[in-house]
Amino acid sequence: MVNLPACIIEFQIALDGVKRYTGWTDEEFAGRLGISVATLRRARRDPCSVNGGIVLKAQDMLNELRRKAR
């Protein structure tokens, strides 16, 4: 088992959380992040391969959804 840094795990949780909460397709989610579907899928497989801006944007989306759900 590989020990991933906490920020990588949080990014994976953000990606999964946003997708599950919204029900967006990969195409819709990638479009809202401003990236290609291939980049989104690569981010799921290898979170270390994406730039920090995408990480922050996905985390911001999840935080916003959480605020709206309260």
Short mmCIF file of C-alpha atoms in Angstrom, two decimals:
data_model
loop_
_atom_site.label_atom_id
_atom_site.label_comp_id
_atom_site.label_asym_id
_atom_site.label_seq_id
_atom_site.Cartn_x
_atom_site.Cartn_y
_atom_site.Cartn_z
CA MET A 1 0.00 0.00 0.00
CA VAL A 2 1.31 3.42 -0.98
CA ASN A 3 1.12 6.23 1.58
CA LEU A 4 -0.22 9.26 -0.26
CA PRO A 5 0.14 12.77 1.11
CA ALA A 6 -3.00 14.13 2.78
CA CYS A 7 -3.48 16.77 0.08
CA ILE A 8 -3.67 14.06 -2.60
CA ILE A 9 -6.24 12.11 -0.61
CA GLU A 10 -8.27 15.29 -0.08
CA PHE A 11 -8.18 15.94 -3.84
CA GLN A 12 -9.44 12.44 -4.58
CA ILE A 13 -12.23 12.92 -2.03
CA ALA A 14 -13.12 16.27 -3.62
CA LEU A 15 -13.31 14.75 -7.11
CA ASP A 16 -15.45 11.88 -5.93
CA GLY A 17 -17.59 14.05 -3.67
CA VAL A 18 -18.43 16.62 -6.32
CA LYS A 19 -19.26 13.95 -8.89
CA ARG A 20 -21.48 11.99 -6.52
CA TYR A 21 -23.25 15.04 -5.12
CA THR A 22 -24.00 16.66 -8.46
CA GLY A 23 -24.49 13.59 -10.62
CA TRP A 24 -22.53 15.31 -13.40
CA THR A 25 -21.13 13.24 -16.22
CA ASP A 26 -17.37 13.32 -16.76
CA GLU A 27 -17.99 15.73 -19.64
CA GLU A 28 -20.01 18.13 -17.47
CA PHE A 29 -17.55 17.97 -14.58
CA ALA A 30 -14.51 18.47 -16.81
CA GLY A 31 -16.22 21.41 -18.49
CA ARG A 32 -16.93 23.08 -15.16
CA LEU A 33 -13.32 22.57 -14.12
CA GLY A 34 -12.15 23.94 -17.46
CA ILE A 35 -10.21 20.81 -18.36
CA SER A 36 -10.57 17.98 -20.85
CA VAL A 37 -12.26 14.69 -19.97
CA ALA A 38 -8.90 12.98 -20.49
CA THR A 39 -7.31 15.27 -17.90
CA LEU A 40 -10.13 14.58 -15.43
CA ARG A 41 -9.72 10.84 -15.85
CA ARG A 42 -5.95 11.12 -15.55
CA ALA A 43 -6.44 13.13 -12.35
CA ARG A 44 -8.46 10.27 -10.87
CA ARG A 45 -5.83 7.69 -11.80
CA ASP A 46 -2.79 9.77 -10.93
CA PRO A 47 -3.65 12.83 -8.83
CA CYS A 48 0.00 13.91 -8.80
CA SER A 49 -0.19 14.50 -12.56
CA VAL A 50 -2.48 17.56 -12.38
CA ASN A 51 -1.57 21.12 -11.56
CA GLY A 52 -2.49 22.78 -8.30
CA GLY A 53 -5.11 25.02 -9.87
CA ILE A 54 -7.28 22.04 -10.73
CA VAL A 55 -6.85 20.66 -7.23
CA LEU A 56 -7.93 23.94 -5.65
CA LYS A 57 -10.87 24.36 -8.02
CA ALA A 58 -12.22 20.86 -7.24
CA GLN A 59 -11.81 21.44 -3.51
CA ASP A 60 -13.57 24.81 -3.78
CA MET A 61 -16.46 23.17 -5.66
CA LEU A 62 -16.87 20.56 -2.93
CA ASN A 63 -16.70 23.16 -0.16
CA GLU A 64 -19.33 25.27 -1.92
CA LEU A 65 -21.63 22.25 -2.28
CA ARG A 66 -21.18 21.49 1.41
CA ARG A 67 -22.08 25.08 2.35
CA LYS A 68 -25.22 24.96 0.20
CA ALA A 69 -26.25 21.64 1.75
CA ARG A 70 -26.31 23.13 5.28
#
